Each structure stands twice: as C-alpha cells, then as structure tokens.
Coordinates of C-alpha atoms in Angstrom, one line a residue:
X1 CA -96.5 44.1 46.8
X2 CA -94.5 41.3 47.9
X3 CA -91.0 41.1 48.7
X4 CA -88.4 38.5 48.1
X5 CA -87.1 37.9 51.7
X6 CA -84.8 35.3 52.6
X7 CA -85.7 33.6 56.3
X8 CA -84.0 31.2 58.6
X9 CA -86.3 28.9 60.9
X10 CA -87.5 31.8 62.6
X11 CA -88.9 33.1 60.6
X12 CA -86.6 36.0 60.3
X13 CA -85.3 37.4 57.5
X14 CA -82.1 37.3 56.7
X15 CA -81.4 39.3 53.7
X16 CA -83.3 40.5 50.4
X17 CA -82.9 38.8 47.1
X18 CA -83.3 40.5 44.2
X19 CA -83.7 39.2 40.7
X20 CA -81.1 39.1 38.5
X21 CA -80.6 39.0 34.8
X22 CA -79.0 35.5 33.3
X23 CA -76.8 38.3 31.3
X24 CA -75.3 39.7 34.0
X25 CA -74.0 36.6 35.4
X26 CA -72.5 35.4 32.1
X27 CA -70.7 38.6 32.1
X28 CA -68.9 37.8 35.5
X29 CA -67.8 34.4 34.5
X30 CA -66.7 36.1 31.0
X31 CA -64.6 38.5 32.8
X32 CA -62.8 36.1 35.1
X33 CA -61.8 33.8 31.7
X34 CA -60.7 36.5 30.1
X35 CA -58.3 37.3 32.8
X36 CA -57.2 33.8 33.4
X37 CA -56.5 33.8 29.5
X38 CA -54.6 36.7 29.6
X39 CA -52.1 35.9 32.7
X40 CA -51.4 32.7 30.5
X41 CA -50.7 34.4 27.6
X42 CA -48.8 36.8 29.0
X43 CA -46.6 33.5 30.5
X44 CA -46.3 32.3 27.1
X45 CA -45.6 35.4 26.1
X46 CA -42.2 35.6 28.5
X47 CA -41.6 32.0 27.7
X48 CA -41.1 32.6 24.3
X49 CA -39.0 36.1 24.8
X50 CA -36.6 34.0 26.7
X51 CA -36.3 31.1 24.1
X52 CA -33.2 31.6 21.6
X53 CA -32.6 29.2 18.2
X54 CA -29.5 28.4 18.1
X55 CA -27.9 27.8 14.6
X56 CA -24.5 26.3 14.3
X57 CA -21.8 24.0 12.3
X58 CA -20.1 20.6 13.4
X59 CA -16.6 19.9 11.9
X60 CA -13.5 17.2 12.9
X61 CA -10.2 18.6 13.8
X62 CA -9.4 18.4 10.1
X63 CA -12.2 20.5 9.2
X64 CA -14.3 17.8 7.7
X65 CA -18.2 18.4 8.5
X66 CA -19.6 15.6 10.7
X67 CA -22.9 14.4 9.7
X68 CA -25.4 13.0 12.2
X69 CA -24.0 14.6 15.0
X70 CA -26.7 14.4 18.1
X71 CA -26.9 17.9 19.4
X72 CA -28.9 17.7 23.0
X73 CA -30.0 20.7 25.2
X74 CA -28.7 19.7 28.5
X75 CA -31.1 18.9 31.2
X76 CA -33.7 19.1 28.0
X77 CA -35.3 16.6 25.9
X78 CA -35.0 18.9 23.1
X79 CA -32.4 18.1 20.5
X80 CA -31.6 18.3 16.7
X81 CA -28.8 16.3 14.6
X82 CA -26.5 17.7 11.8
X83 CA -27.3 17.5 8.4
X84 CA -25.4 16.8 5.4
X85 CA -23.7 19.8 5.7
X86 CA -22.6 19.5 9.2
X87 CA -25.2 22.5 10.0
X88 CA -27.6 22.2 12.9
X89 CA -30.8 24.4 14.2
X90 CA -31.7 24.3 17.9
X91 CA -34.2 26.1 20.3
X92 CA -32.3 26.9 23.6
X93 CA -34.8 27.4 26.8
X94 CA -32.8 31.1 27.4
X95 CA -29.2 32.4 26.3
X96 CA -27.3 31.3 29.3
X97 CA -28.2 27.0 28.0
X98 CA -25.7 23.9 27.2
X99 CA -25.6 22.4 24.0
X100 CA -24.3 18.3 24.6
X101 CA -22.2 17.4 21.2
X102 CA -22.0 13.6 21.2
X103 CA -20.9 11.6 18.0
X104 CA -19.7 8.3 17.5
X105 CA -15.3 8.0 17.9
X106 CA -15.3 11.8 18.6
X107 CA -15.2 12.7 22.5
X108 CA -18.7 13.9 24.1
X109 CA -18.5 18.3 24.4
X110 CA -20.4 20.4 26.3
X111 CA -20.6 24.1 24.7
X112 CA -22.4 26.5 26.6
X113 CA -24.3 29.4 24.9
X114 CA -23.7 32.5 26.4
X115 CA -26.1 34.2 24.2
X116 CA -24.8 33.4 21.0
X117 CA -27.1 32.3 17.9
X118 CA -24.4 31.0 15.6
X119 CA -21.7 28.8 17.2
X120 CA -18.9 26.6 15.3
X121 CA -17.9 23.4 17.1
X122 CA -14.7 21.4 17.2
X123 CA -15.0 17.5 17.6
X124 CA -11.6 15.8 18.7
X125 CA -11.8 12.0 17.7
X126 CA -11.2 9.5 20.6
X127 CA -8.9 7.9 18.6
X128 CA -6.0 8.6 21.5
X129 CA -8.1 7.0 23.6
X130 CA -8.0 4.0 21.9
X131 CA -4.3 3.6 22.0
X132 CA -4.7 2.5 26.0
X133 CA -6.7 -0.5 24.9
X134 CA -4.8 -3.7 24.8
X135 CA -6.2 -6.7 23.1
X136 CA -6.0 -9.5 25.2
X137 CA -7.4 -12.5 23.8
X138 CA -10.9 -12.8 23.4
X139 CA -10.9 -9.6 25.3
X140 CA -9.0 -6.1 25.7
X141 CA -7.6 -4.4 29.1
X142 CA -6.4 -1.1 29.7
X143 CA -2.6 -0.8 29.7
X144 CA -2.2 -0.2 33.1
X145 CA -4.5 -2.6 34.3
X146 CA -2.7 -5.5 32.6
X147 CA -0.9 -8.2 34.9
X148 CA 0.5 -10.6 32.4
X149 CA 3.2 -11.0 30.0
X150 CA 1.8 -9.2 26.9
X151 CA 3.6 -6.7 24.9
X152 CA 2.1 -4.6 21.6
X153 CA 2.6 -2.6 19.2
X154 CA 0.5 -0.1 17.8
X155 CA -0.1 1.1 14.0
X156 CA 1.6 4.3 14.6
X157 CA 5.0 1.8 15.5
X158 CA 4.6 -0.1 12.2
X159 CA 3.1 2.4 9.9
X160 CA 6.5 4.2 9.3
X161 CA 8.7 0.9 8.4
X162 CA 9.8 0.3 5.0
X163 CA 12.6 -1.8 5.6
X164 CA 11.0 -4.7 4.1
X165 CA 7.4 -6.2 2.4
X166 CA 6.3 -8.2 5.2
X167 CA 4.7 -7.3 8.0
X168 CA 7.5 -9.5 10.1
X169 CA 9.9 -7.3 9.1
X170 CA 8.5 -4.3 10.1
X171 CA 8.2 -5.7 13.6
X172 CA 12.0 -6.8 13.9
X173 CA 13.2 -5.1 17.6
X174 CA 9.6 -3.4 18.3
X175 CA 8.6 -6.3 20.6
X176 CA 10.5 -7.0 23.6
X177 CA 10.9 -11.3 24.3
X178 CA 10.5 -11.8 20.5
X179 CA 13.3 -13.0 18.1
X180 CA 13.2 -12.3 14.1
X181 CA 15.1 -14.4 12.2
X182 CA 15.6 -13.9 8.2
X183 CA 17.4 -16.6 6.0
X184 CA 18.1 -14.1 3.0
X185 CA 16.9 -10.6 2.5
X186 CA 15.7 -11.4 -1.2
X187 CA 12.4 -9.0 -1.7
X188 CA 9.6 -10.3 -0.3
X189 CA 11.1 -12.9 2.2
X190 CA 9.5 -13.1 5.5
X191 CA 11.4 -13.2 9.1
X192 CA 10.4 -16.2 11.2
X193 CA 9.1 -15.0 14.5
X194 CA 9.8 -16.6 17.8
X195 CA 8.4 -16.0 21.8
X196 CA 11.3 -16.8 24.0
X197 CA 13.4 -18.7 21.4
X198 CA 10.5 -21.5 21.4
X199 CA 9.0 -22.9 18.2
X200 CA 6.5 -21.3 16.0
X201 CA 3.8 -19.2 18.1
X202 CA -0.2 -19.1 17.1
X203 CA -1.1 -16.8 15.0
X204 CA -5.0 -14.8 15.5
X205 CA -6.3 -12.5 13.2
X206 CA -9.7 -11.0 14.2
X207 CA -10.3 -13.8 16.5
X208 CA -9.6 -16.3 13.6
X209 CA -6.3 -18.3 14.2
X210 CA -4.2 -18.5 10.7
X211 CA -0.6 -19.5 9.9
X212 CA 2.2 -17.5 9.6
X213 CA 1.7 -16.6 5.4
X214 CA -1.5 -14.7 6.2
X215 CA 0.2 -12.7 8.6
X216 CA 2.8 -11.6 6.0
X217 CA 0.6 -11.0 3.6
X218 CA -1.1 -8.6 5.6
X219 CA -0.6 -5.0 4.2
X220 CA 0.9 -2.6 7.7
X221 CA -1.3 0.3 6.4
X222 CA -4.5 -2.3 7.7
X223 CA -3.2 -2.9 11.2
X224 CA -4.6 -1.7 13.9
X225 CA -2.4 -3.6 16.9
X226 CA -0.3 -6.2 17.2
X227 CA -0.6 -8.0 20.8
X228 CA 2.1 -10.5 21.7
X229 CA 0.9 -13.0 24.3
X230 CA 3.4 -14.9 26.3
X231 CA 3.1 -17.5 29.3
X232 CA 0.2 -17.6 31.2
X233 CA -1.4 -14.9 29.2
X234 CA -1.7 -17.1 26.1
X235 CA -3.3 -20.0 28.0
X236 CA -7.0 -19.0 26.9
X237 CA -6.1 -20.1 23.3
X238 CA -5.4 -24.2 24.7
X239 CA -2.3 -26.3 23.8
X240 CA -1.6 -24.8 20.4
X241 CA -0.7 -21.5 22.1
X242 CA 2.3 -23.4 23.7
X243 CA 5.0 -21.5 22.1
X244 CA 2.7 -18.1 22.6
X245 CA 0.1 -15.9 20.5
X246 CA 0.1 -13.2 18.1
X247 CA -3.0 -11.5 18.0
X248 CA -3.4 -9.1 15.1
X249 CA -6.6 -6.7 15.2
X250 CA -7.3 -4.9 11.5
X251 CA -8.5 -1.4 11.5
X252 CA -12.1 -0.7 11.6
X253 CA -14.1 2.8 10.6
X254 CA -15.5 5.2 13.1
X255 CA -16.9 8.7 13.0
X256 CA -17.2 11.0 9.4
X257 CA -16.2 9.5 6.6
X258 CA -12.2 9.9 5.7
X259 CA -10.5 9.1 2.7
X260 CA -6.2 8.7 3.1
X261 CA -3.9 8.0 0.3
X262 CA -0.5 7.0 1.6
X263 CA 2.5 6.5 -0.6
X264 CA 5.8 5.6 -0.1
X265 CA 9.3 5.2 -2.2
X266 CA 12.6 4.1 -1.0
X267 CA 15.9 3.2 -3.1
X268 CA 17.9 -0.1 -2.3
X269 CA 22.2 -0.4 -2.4
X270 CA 24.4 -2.2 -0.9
X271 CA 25.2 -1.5 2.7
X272 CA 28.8 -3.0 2.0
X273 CA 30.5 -4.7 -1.0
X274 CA 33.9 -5.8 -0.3
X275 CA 36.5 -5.1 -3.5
X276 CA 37.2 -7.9 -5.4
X277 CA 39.9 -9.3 -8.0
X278 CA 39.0 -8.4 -11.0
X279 CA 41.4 -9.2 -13.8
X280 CA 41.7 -12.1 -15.1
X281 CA 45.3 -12.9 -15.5
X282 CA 46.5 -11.8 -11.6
X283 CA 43.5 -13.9 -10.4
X284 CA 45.1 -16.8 -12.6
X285 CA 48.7 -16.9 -12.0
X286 CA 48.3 -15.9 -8.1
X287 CA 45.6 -19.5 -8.3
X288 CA 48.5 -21.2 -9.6
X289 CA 50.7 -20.0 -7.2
X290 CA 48.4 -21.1 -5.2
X291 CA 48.4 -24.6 -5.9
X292 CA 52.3 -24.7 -6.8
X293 CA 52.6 -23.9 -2.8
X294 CA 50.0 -26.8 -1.6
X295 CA 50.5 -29.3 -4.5
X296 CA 54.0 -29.1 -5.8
X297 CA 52.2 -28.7 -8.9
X298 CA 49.9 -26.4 -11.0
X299 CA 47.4 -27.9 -14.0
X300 CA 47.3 -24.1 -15.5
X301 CA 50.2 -24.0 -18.4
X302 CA 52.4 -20.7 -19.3
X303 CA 50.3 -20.9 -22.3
X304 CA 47.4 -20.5 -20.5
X305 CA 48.6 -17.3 -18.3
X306 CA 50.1 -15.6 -21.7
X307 CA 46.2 -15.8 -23.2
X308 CA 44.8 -14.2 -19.9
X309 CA 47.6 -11.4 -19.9
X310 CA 47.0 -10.5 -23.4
X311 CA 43.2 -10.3 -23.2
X312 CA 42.7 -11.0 -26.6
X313 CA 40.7 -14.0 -26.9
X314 CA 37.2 -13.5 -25.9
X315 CA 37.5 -16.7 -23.7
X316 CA 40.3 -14.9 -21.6
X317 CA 39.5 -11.4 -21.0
X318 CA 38.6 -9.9 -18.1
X319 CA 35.0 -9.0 -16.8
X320 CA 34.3 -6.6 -14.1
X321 CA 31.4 -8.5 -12.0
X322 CA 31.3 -6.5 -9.7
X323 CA 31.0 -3.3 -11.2
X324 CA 28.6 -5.0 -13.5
X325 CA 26.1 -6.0 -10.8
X326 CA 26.3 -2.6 -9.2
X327 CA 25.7 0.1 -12.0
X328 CA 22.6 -2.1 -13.7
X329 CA 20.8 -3.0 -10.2
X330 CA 22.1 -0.4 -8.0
X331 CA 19.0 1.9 -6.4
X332 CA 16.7 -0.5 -6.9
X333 CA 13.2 1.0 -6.3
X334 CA 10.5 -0.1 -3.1
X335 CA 7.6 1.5 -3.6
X336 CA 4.2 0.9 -2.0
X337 CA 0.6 2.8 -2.3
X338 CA -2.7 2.4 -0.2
X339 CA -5.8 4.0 -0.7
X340 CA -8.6 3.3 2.0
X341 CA -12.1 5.2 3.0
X342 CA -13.3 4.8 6.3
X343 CA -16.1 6.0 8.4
X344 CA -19.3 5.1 10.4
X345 CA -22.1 5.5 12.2
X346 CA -23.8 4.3 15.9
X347 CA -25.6 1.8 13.4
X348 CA -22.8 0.6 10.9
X349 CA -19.0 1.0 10.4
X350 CA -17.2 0.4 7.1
X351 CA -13.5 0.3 6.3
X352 CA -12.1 -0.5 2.6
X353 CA -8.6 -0.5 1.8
X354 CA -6.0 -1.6 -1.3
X355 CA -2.5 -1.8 -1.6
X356 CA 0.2 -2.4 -3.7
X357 CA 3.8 -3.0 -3.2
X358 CA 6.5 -3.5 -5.6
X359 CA 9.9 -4.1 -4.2
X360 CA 12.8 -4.9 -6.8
X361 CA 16.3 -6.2 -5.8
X362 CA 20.0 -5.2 -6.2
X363 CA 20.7 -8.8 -7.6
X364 CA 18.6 -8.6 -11.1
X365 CA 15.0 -8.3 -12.6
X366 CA 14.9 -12.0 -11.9
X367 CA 13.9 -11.4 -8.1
X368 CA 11.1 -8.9 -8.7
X369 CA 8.5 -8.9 -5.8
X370 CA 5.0 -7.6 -6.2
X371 CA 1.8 -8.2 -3.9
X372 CA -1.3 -6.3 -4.2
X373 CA -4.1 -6.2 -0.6
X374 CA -8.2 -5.7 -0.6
X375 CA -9.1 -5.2 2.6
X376 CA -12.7 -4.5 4.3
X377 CA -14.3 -4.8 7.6
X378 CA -17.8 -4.0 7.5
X379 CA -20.0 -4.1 10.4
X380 CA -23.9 -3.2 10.9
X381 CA -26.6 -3.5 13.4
X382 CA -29.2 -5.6 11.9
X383 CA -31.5 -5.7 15.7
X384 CA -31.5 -5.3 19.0
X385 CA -28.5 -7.8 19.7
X386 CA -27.4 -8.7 16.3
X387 CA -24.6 -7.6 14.8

C-alpha cells in the first residue's frame, strides 16, 4: 500500500498528505463568509440604532410657514427642504447632530438636536441687515464704510408721513444739505427739492434717470431708500449730476410670501385763520373814513351806508366768509390705502403693489386731489448668468 508522502530534494519526507473531500473545503470558505457577513451586519445593525429622523416645522417670526426652506445635516450631504406646509423630515447620523436652516432674506440658523424627533424653528428675516446698505450709485456700501457726502433715508423714515401726497413732502427736514421749497399747499402740490441751494438735482429711479414728476408720483408705501448724493459722490452720473443725485431704490420681495394692507386717514383745518370784518356796514363807513383821511373825499354816499346798516336789500347785507369757508370745508379728509404681496425665492422674486390717495382741501370741492399707483418689480433667473 502506498503512501502519499510529501519530499524535498532529498528525498525526505516532509509531511503526509492525506486526501481530502472537495465538501469539506467549501465548508471552510462557507464558514469564514458567513462570519465576515455577520460582523457587517451587525455594523449596519449599530449604524442604523444610532440614526434618528428628525421631523419638524419652519415658520417666520410672524408665524407664517416658510416653504422651500433648505434643511442640511451639518458636516452631511444629507438634507431635505420644507414643503408646503412649512413641515420637513430628516435622517440625523445620531441624536447629538446639527440641522443648518438656510432660506433666502431670513438669517442662516444652526439648531442642534439633542435628541429630539420633532423640533419647531424660528427664522428671523435679514431684513435689519439691509438697513446698513447704502445705495451709492451704480453700487451700495456699508454705512460705515462710506467716505463721501451721501445722506438717506430709509422706508421706515418716510413710511409714517402723511403730511402731504407727494413723496417730496414727506422728505421735508429728513435729509440734512437738502432744501424743500412749496409754492402753495393746495392737495397734491409737490415741494421743489434742492442740494446746497443749487438748481434742480438728477433724479434715478432703479438706475433709470427720470424728472422730478415721476418722483412725486411715486407712492412712499413702494420705497425702499432714498440716497442723496452730493459733491464728489455724484460725479459717476457725468455733468447732469452737477447740482447732485437722488437715487430712489423701490422695494423688491424676498423670503415667504406676505401680503400687507396699509391704510391711513387724517383730517385737514386750518393751523390759523386770523378774524376778519365781517359786517357789511362797519367795513363800509370805516373804508370811507378811510379815504376821507387820504383823499379829502369819499365816492360812498350816506345813502349808500344807510342801505348797508339796514341790511335789507339783498345787495347790501352782510355775509359771513369766513365762517362760511370754515364750517362747509373744515376737516377735510386725506386718506390713502395700499395693498401689496410680496415674496421669493433663490430663483425669482416678485413684488406687486396699488395705491390710492384721495386728499381733499379746506378751500372747496374744486381742489380735490386723487392719484391711484401699480407697482411691480419682478425678477427671475432664466440661466446661469441671466437675470
């Protein structure tokens, strides 16, 4: 009987082989996959005891729900966005992750988890941040970074003036270096506007220059800022900014969508009336006193006086003016309403807005002033670099 015997070049052997079954060798590598398999499993396993789904709800400061908001595990590529309901669903790597809360106008916030599955978050818009920005122009600045003569105003200064229809009137001692000048205060006139007590300035309204009627008919509800560039600073607009630049920016839409109503009435009187003469007869005879003293004569006969005194002939009576014009125009009524919707997204912005102001005066019906304002800025990204 022979023996399998394994030799090395000797001739000497080395050890014995035996045969083995094909079987038994399957079942070795069998055994070693099935551990492999089951240390990954078990890895999964963990994995997935650690994970947490996060569900939560996205709201302004208002409480209005915020649609679209990008909701990013930090340090992830895992994310989610709200839906039309504001609501979100996220899978956290473990409980102690950071949600990133990022929308367009509303300041980036960080939330952590800390083990919760249902978490309600606050966006603050960046809005205030805004209010730093000074339009400078083709461009804007910072505030505090500005070296120039430029001076603004801000809706928040004009949005609370009633004092008149125009937006020129509203901005009468806001603006330091400008002069407003008004030739009558009848409803609806306009105060002309001077830089340093030079001329007429230039007036640009979204980067379009206009004259000074489009400015007035602007409703204040649809101004953003108003930027007042003097000396040096205007120079970027050429020789017709010689007497300075008004640059007027309109208000654009960011963030959810918001719908504001704002209304206003106000009631007109005289500031001061002086009293006046007002019978007939004593204005008469002290007129030809009057004359008697300057002329040596009078052309007003006794006759004439007796008719006033007496009152009796409808061409000689007295008539109160002056109370007259008081009690039927006194109070009159400025009122104005504007309705707008605004809102956006990081691919389009949209901002409608109408107006109507009625302004009547303390003179009569026959100076009635009425001016109605559709306003819209719309703006989309068509492409990569259009807009």
């Amino acid at each position: 009987m022979k023996k399998n015997l394994l030799l090395d070049q000797g001739g000497n052997p080395l050890l014995k082989r035996k045969p083995e079954r094909i079987s038994s060798r399957l079942s070795g590598i069998l055994v070693s996959l099935s551990f492999a398999i089951g240390l990954l499993v078990c890895a999964i396993h963990v994995s997935a005891q650690n994970n947490i789904q996060v569900r939560g709800n996205v709201v302004d400061t208002v409480g209005n729900v915020l649609v679209g908001v990008a909701v990013r595990v930090k340090g992830t590529t895992t994310g989610s966005a709200t839906d039309a309901l504001g609501n979100f669903s996220v899978t956290a790597p473990n409980a102690n992750a950071v949600l990133t809360i990022s929308y367009v106008g509303f300041n980036t916030l960080d939330v952590p988890v800390n083990g919760r599955t249902s978490i309600k978050i606050t966006l603050k818009s960046a809005n205030s941040t805004l209010q730093e920005v000074v339009v400078t122009g083709f461009g804007s600045q910072k505030r505090e970074s500005i070296t120039g003569s430029i001076a603004s105003v801000t809706s928040k200064d004009i949005g609370g003036v009633h004092g008149g229809s125009t937006v020129s009137t509203a901005l009468a001692g806001k603006i330091p270096g400008v002069t407003f000048r008004q030739s009558d205060g009848r409803p609806g006139s306009a105060a002309n506007i001077q830089i340093r007590n030079m001329g007429t300035p230039l007036y640009v309204i979204d980067n379009v220059q206009q004259d000074q009627s489009q400015f007035n008919n602007l409703a204040p509800n649809d101004i953003e800022s108003i930027s007042v560039l003097k000396d040096a600073s205007a120079a970027i607009y050429g020789v017709r900014a010689a007497n300075g630049v008004i640059v007027v920016t309109t208000k654009r839409g960011a963030g959810a969508t918001r719908i504001n109503v704002d209304g206003y009435l106000g009631f007109q009187n005289w500031y001061r009336f002086p009293n006046v003469l007002t019978n007939s007869y004593d204005y008469m005879r002290y007129k030809a006193e009057a004359e008697v003293n300057s002329n040596g004569s009078t052309g007003i006969t006794q006759t004439e006086l007796d008719k006033y005194k007496a009152g009796t002939d409808p061409n000689y009576r007295s008539f109160n003016w002056r109370d007259y014009v008081l009690k039927n125009n006194a109070n009159a009524p400025l009122n104005s309403i504007n309705a707008n919707f605004s809102g956006g997204t990081d691919k389009m912005t949209y901002y409608v807005s109408a107006t109507n102001l009625f302004q009547n005066s303390v003179l009569g019906k026959e100076y009635l002033f009425e001016r109605s304002n559709i306003q819209s800025n719309v703006s989309a990204q068509v492409a990569n670099g259009l807009k």
